[in-house]
Coordinates of C-alpha atoms in Angstrom, one line a residue:
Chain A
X1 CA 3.5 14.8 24.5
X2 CA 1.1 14.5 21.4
X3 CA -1.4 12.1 21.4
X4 CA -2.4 9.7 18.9
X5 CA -1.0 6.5 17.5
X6 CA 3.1 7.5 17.5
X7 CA 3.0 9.5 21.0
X8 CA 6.3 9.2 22.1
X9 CA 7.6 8.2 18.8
X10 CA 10.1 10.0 16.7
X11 CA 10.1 10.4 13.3
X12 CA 12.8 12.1 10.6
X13 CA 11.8 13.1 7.1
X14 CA 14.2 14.2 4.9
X15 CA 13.0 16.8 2.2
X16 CA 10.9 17.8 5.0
X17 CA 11.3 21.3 4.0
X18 CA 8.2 21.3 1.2
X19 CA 5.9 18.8 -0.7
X20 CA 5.7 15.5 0.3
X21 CA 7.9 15.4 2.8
X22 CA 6.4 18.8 4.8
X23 CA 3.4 17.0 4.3
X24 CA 4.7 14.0 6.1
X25 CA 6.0 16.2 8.8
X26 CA 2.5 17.7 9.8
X27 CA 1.2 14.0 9.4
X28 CA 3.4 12.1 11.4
X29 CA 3.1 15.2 14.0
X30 CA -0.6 15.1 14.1
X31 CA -0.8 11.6 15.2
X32 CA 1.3 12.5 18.2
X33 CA 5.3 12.0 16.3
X34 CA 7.7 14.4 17.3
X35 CA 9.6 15.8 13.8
X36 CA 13.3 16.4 12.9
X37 CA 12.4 17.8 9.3
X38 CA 15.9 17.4 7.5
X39 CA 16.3 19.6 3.9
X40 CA 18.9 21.4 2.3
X41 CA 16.7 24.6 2.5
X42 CA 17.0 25.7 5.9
X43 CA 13.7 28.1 4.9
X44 CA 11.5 25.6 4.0
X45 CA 12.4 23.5 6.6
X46 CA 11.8 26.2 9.3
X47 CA 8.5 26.9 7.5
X48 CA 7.6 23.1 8.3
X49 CA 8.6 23.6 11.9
X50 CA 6.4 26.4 12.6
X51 CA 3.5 24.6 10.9
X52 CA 3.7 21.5 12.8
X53 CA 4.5 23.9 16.2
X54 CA 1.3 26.1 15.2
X55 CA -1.0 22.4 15.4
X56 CA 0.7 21.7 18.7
X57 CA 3.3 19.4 17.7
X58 CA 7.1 19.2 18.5
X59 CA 9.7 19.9 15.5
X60 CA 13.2 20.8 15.3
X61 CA 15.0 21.6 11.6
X62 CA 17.9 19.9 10.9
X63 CA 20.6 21.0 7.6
X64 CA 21.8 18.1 5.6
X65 CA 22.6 17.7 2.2
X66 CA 21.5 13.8 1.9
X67 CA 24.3 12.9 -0.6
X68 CA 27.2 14.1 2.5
X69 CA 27.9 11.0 4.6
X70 CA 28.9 13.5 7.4
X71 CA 25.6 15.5 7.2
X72 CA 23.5 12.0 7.0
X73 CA 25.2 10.8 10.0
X74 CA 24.5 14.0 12.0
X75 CA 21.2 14.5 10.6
X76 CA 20.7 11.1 12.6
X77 CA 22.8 12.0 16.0
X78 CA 20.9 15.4 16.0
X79 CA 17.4 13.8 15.8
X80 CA 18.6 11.3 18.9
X81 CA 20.4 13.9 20.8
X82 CA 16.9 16.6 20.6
X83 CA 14.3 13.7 20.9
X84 CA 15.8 10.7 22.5
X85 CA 15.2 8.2 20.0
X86 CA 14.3 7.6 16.0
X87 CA 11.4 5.3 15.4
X88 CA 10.1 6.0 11.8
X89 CA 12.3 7.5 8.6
X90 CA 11.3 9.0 5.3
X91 CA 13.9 9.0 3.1
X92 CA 12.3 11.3 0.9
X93 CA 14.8 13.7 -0.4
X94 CA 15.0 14.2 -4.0
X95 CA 15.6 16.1 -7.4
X96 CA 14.0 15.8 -10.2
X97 CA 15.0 15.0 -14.1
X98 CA 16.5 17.4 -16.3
X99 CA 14.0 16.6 -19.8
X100 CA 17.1 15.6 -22.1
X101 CA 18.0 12.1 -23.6
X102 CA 20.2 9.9 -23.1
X103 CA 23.0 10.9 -25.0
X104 CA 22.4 14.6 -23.8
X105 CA 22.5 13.5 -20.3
X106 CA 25.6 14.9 -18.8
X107 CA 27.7 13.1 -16.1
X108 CA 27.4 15.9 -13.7
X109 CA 24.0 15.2 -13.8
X110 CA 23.6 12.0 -14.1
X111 CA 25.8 11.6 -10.8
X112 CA 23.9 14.3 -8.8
X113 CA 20.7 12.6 -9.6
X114 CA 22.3 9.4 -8.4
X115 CA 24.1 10.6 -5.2
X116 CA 20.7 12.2 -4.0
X117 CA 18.3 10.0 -5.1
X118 CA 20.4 6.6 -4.7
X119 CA 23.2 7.1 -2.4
X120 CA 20.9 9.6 -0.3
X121 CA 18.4 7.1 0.6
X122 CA 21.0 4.7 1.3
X123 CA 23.0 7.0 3.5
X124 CA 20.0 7.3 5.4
X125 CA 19.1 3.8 6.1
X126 CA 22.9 3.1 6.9
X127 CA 22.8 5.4 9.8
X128 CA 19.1 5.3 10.5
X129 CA 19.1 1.4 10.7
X130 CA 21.8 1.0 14.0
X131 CA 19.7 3.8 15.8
X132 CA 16.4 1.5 15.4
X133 CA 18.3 -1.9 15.7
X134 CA 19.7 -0.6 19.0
X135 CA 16.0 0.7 19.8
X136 CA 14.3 -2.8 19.3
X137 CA 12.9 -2.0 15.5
X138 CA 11.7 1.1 13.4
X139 CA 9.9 1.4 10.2
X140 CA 11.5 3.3 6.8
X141 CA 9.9 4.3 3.5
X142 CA 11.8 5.5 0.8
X143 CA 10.5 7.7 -1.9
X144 CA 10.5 5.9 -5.0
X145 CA 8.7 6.9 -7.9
X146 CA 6.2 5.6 -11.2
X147 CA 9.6 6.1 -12.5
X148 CA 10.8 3.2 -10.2
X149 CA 8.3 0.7 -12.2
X150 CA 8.4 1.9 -15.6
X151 CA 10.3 3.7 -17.9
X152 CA 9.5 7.5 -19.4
X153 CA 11.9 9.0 -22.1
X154 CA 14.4 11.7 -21.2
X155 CA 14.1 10.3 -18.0
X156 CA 17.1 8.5 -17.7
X157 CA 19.2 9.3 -14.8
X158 CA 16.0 9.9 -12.8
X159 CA 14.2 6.3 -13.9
X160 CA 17.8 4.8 -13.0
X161 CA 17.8 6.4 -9.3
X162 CA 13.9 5.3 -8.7
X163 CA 14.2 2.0 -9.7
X164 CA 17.5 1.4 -7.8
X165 CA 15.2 2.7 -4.6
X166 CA 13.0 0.1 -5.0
X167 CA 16.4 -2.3 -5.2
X168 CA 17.5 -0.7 -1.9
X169 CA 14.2 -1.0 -0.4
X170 CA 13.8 -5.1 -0.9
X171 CA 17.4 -5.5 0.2
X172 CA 17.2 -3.8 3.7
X173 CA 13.5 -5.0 3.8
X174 CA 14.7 -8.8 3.7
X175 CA 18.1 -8.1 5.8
X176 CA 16.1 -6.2 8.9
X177 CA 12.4 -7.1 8.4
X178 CA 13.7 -10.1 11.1
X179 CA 15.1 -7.3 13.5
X180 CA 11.6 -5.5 13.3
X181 CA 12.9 -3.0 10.9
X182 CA 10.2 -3.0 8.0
X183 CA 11.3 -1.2 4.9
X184 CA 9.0 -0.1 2.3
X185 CA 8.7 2.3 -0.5
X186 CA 6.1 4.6 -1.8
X187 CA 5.7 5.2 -5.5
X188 CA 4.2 9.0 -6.2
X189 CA 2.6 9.7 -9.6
X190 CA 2.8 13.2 -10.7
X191 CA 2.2 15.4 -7.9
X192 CA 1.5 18.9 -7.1
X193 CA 4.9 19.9 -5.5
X194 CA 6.6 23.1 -5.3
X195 CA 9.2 21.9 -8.0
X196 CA 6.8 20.4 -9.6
X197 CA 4.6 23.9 -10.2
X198 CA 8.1 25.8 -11.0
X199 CA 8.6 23.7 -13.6
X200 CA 4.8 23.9 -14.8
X201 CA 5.2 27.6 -14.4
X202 CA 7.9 27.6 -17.0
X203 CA 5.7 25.2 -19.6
X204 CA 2.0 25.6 -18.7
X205 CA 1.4 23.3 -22.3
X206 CA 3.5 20.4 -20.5
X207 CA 0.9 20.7 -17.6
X208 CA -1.7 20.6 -19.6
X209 CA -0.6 17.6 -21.6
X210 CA 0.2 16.0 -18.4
X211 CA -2.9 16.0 -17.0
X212 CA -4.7 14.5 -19.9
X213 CA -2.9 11.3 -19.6
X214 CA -4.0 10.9 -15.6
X215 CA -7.0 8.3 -15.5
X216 CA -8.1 10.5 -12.6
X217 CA -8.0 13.5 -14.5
X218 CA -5.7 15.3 -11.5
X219 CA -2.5 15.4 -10.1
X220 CA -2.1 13.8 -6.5
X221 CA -1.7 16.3 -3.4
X222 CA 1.5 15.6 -1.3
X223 CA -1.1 14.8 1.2
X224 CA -1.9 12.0 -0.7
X225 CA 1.1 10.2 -1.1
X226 CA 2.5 11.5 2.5
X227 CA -0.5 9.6 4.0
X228 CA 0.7 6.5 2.2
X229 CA 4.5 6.8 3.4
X230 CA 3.0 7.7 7.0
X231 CA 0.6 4.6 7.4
X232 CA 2.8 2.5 6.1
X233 CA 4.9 3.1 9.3
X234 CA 2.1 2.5 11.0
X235 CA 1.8 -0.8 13.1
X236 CA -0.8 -1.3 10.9
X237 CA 1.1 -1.8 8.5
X238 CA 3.2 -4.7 10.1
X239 CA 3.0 -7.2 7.3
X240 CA 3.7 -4.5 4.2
X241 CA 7.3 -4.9 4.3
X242 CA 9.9 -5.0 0.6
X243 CA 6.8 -3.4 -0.9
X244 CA 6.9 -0.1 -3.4
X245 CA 3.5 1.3 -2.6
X246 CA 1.8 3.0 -6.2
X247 CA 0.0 6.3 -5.0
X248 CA -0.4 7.1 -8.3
X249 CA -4.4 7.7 -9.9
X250 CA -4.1 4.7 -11.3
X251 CA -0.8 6.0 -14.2
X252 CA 0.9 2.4 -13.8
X253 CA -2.2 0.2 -14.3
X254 CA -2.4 1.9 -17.9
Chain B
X1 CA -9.3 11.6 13.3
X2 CA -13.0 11.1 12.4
X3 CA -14.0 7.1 12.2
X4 CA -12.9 5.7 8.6
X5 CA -15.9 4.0 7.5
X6 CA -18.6 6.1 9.3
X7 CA -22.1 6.0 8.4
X8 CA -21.1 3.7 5.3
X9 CA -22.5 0.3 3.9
X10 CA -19.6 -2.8 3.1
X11 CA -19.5 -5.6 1.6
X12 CA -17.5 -8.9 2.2
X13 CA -17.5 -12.0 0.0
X14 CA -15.8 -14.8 1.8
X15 CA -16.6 -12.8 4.9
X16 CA -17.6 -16.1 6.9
X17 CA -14.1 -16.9 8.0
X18 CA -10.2 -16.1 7.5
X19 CA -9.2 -12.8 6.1
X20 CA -12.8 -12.0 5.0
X21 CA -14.4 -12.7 8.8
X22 CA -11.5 -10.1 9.8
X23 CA -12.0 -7.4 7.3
X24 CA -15.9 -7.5 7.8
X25 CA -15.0 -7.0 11.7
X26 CA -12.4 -4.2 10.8
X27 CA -15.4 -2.2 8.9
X28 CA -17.9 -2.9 11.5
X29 CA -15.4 -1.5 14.2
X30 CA -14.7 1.6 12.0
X31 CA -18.8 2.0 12.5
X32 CA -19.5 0.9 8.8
X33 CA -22.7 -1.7 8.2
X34 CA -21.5 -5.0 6.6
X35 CA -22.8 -7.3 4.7
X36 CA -21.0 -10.8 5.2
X37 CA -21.8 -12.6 1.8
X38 CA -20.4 -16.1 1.8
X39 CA -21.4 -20.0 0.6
X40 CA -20.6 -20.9 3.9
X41 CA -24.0 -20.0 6.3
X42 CA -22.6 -21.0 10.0
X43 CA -19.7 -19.3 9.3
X44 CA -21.6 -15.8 8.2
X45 CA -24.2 -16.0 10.7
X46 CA -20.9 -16.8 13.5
X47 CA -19.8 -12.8 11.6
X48 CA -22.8 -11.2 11.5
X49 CA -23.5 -12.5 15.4
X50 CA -19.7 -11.0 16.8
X51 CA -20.6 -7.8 15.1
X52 CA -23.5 -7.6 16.9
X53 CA -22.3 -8.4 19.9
X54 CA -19.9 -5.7 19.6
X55 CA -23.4 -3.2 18.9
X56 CA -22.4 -3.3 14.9
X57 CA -24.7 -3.9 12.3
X58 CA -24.6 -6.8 9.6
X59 CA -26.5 -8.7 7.7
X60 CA -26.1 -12.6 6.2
X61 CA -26.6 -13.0 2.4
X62 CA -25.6 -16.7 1.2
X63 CA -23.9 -16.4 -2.2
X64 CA -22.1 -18.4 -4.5
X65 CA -20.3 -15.6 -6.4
X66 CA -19.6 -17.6 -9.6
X67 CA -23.2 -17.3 -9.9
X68 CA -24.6 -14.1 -11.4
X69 CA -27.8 -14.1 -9.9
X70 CA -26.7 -14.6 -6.8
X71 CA -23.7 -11.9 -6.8
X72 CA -26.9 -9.2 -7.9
X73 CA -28.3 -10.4 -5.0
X74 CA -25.9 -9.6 -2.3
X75 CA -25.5 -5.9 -3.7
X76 CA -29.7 -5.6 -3.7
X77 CA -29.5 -7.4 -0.3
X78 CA -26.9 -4.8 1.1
X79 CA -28.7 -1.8 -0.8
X80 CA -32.0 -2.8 0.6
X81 CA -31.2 -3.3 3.8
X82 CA -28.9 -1.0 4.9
X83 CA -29.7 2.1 2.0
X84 CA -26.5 2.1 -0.1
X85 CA -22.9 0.7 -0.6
X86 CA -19.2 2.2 -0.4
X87 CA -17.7 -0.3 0.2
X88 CA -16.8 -3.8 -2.0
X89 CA -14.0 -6.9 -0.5
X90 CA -14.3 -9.2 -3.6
X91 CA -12.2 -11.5 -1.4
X92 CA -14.5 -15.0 -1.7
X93 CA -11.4 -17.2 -3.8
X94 CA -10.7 -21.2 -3.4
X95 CA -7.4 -23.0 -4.2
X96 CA -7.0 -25.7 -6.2
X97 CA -5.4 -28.9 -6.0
X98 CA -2.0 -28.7 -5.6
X99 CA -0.7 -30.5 -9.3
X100 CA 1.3 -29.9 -12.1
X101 CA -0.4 -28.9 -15.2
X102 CA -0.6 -32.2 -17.0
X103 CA -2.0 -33.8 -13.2
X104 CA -5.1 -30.9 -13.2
X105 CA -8.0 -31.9 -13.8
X106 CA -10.6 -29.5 -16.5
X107 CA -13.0 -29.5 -13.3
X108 CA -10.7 -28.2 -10.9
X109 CA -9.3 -25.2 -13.1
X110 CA -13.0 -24.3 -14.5
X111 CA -14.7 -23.8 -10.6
X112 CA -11.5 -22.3 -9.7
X113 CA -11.9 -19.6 -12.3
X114 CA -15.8 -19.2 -11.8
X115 CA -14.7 -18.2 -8.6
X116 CA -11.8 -16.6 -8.3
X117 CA -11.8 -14.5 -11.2
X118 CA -15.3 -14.3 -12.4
X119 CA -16.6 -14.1 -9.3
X120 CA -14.6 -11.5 -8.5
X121 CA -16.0 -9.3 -12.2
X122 CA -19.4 -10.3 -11.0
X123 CA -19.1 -8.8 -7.7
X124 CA -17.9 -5.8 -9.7
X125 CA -20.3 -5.9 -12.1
X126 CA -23.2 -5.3 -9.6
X127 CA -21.5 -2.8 -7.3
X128 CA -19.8 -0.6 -9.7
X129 CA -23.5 0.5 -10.9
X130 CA -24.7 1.3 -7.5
X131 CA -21.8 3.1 -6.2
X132 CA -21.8 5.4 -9.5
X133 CA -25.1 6.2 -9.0
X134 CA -24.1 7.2 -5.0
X135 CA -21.3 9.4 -6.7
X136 CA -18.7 7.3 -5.5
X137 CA -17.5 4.0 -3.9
X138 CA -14.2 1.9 -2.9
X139 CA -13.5 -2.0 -4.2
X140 CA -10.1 -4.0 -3.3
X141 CA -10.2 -7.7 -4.9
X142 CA -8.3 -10.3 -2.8
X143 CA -5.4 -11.7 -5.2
X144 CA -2.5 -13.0 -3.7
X145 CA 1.8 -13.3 -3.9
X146 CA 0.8 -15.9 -6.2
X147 CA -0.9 -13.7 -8.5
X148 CA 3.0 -12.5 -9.1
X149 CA 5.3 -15.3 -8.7
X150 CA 4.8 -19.0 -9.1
X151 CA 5.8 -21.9 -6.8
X152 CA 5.9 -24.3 -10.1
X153 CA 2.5 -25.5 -9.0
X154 CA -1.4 -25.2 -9.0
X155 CA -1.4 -23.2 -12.0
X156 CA -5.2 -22.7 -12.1
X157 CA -5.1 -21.0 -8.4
X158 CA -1.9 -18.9 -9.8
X159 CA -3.5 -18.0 -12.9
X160 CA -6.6 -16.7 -11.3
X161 CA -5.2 -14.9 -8.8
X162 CA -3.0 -13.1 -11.9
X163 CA -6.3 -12.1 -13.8
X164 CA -7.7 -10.7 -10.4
X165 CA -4.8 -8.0 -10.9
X166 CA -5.9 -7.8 -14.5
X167 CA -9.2 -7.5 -13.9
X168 CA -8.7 -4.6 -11.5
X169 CA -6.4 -2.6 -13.7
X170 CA -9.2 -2.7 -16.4
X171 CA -11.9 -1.6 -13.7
X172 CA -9.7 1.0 -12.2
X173 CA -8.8 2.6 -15.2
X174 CA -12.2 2.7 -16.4
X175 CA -14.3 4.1 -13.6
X176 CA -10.9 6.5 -11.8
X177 CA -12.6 9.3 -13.2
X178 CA -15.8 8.7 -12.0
X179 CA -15.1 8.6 -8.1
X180 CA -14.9 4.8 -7.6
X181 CA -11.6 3.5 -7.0
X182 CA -10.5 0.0 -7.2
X183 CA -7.5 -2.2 -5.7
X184 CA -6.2 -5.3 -5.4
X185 CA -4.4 -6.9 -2.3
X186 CA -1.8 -9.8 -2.5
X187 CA -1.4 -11.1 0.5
X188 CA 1.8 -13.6 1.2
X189 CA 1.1 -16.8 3.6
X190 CA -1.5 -16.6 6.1
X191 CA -2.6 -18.3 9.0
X192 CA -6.3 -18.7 8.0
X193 CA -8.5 -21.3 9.0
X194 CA -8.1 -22.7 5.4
X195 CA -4.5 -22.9 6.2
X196 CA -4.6 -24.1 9.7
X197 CA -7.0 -27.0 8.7
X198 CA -4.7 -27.9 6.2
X199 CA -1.3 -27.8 8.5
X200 CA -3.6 -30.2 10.8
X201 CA -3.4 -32.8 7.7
X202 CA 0.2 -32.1 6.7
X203 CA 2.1 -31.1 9.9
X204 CA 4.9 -30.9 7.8
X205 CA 3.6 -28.1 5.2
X206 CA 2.9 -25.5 8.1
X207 CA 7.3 -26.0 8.7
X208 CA 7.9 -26.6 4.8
X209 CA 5.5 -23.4 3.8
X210 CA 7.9 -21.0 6.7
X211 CA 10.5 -21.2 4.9
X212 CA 9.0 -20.1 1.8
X213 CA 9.1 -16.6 3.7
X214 CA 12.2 -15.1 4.6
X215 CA 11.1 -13.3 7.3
X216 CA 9.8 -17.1 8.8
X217 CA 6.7 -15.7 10.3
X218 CA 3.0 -16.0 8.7
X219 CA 0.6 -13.2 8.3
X220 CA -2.8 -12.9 10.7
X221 CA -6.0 -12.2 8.9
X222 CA -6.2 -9.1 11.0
X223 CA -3.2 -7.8 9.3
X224 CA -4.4 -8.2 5.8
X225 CA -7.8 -6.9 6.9
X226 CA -6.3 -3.6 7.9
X227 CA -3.9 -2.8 4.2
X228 CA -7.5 -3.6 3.3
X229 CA -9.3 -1.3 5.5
X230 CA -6.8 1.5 4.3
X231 CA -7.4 0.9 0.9
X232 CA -11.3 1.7 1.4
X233 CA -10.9 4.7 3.6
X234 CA -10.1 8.0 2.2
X235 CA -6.8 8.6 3.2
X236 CA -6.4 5.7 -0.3
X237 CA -7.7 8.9 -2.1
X238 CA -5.1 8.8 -5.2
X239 CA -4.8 5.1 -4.9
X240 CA -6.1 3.1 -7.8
X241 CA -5.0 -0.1 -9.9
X242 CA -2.7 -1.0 -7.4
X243 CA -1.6 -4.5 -6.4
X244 CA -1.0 -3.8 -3.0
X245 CA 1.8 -6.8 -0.9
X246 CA 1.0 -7.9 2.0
X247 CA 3.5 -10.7 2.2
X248 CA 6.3 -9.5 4.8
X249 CA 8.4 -9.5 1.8
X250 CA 8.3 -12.7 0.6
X251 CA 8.2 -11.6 -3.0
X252 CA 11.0 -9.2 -2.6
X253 CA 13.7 -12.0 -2.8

């Protein structure tokens, strides 16, 4: 058993298997979690697993595509069946926007990016929430966005799904919040994920011109916002509860 | 986990009781030195004595920080005491009577600004150049929920607590770059002294106020103290310009 301030607590992140949400993982495990780290790349997931293993902790992958009710629901069974119990949830799997307008938007797109983004997070909490309720209480953040509080163009689909997270969030935050659920959201800026440096790989000028527009002059580090997501599960976090925390270098405030 | 605050210098204004008293403790117990700046001296020397007794350092500076002179002061105080400072709670705020606009009186809204809002710029004024010069530093500025929404009342308190968000957008924008990063923290309905003396007036506010929240349970000082605490420590690293809730979700309806 790990020590620190979850020992004995369980925690599930979802797009565990890179970025943010491997980031989480190692975080929630170095402060004594045990990890089911959920992706739909079993590799990056099992890459997540041996980190957290090689700093001591305790990790198991779990397969689920976050948009499959079935997968959702036995992403959640498997995490009580290996651990015991399910204390703290990041509902962090995502995809990212596509760079086209509204009109070129197609409806295949636009409904992935909604059944991950959306109906993902919300098909966690649905079977997450009975597991904590049963439990006594549990904390979730959901990954939101910049894109949750204000708009960027040929964003659309994408801006839709992260504000409609934030939605999510204040409804389940104000319908468990009394049954010592707290729900809460983080809000990355731009950050330096493996999608992320793909796509920069492919247009170094739209890193460049990204950067410039950071009052920070950087790019957060999944650490960054995964230690936001992770204290805010933290009992010392136990009046944050509705909220979309900004990890963002200070983008928004512009 | 190395101590948060190790080794550092913070400063709280309002720190004499309520949500400052609780922060200043939170920094002393992460091993920082605090200076507890407030109007109110039995209340800061009552701080400075239960750091102490906990083998904390901290140091009393009386300020009224709608006063220029004596917001310089508490920065020089904190520098010369204790070598340097990483830490600012602009937190010192009063509320103002609880009227409609036309009811308000100039009085009222003018010493409510002086010290909610530009007490809160002076208190950035003075620290901002010392912690650039140290490379670095970390300010949070106590708004509130009422900084967002309005309960159709005490404009002046609601208006000031909206410029405090302002006021740290501008700030944080302007010195990100430059290593010092600055918040703001709303927090909902506490149980503060403030607020408890109050209930012991109007027993029926503490019941009326409840269910202004939906999750019917007020916030402790401690609570607030530690969103604040996270804010200064490093693990807030790409945090900056944010209006961080407190409020249990109070707002979220």
């Amino acid at each position: 058993m790990g020590k620190g301030q979850f020992s004995g607590k369980v925690a599930l992140v979802t797009g565990g298997g890179s970025g943010i949400g491997r980031s989480a993982s190692l975080l929630f495990a170095r402060d004594g979690a045990r990890v089911a780290v959920a992706d739909i790349n079993d590799s990056g997931s099992e890459e997540t697993v041996r980190m957290v293993e090689q700093s001591g902790g305790k990790a198991f992958v779990v397969h689920a595509d976050v948009s499959k009710a079935a997968d959702v629901e036995a992403m959640v069974r498997a995490t009580v069946k290996r651990f015991g119990r399910l204390d703290f949830a990041f509902n962090n799997a995502g995809i990212g926007g596509k760079g086209v307008t509204t009109v070129e938007h197609t409806e295949e797109d636009f409904d992935r990016t909604i059944a991950i983004n959306v109906k993902g997070v919300w098909l966690g909490m649905k079977y997450e929430i009975p597991q904590m309720l049963e439990q006594g209480g549990g904390a979730i953040v959901n990954t939101s966005s910049i894109r949750g509080v204000g708009a960027f163009p040929r964003l659309a689909a994408y801006v839709a799904s992260k504000h409609a997270v934030l939605g999510l969030t204040k409804v389940a935050a104000l319908e468990y919040g009394k049954l010592g659920i707290r729900v809460n959201a983080v809000c990355p800026g731009v950050t330096v994920t493996p999608a992320n440096e793909r796509f920069w790989a492919q247009s170094p000028r739209e890193k460049e011109d990204r950067i410039k527009i950071q009052p920070v002059g950087r790019f957060g580090q999944p650490d960054e916002i995964a230690a936001a997501a992770v204290w805010l599960c933290s009992d010392k976090a136990s009046y944050v509860n509705g909220h979309g925390m900004i990890v963002d270098g200070g983008f928004v405030a512009k | 986990m190395p101590s948060q605050s190790a080794a550092k210098v913070a400063l709280v204004t309002g720190g004499a009781s309520g949500i400052g008293r609780a922060t200043a403790l939170r920094f002393a117990c992460d091993g920082a030195s605090v200076v507890v700046a407030d109007i109110n001296a039995n209340g800061g020397h009552e701080a400075v004595g239960m750091i102490e007794r906990d083998g904390g350092q901290a140091l009393f500076v009386q300020a009224d920080v709608a006063k220029a002179a004596d917001a310089d002061g508490m920065v020089r105080a904190a520098v010369q005491r204790f070598g340097r400072l990483d830490v600012a709670f602009n937190n010192a705020g009063i509320v103002s009577a609880g009227v409609t606009t036309d009811a308000l009186l100039e009085d009222d809204l003018d010493r409510t600004f002086a010290v909610n809002v530009k007490g809160v710029w002076l208190g950035m004024k003075y620290a901002i150049p010392q912690m650039l010069a140290q490379g670095g530093g970390a300010i949070v500025n106590t708004s509130s929920i009422r900084g967002l929404v309005s309960y159709g009342i005490q404009s002046a308190y609601s208006v000031s607590k909206d410029a405090v968000i302002g006021l740290t957008r501008v700030a944080a924008l302007e010195y990100a770059s430059q290593g010092v990063r600055i918040n703001t923290i709303c927090p909902g309905i506490i149980r503060t002294p403030g607020n408890v003396n109050y209930w012991k007036h109007f027993p029926q506010a503490e019941q009326d106020w409840l269910k202004l929240i939906p999750l019917r349970r007020y916030g402790t000082p401690e609570e607030i103290a530690e969103a604040v605490a996270w804010l200064c420590s490093d693990q807030a690293s790409f945090v900056h310009g944010h209006a961080m809730l407190v409020d249990v979700g109070t707002t979220a309806e």
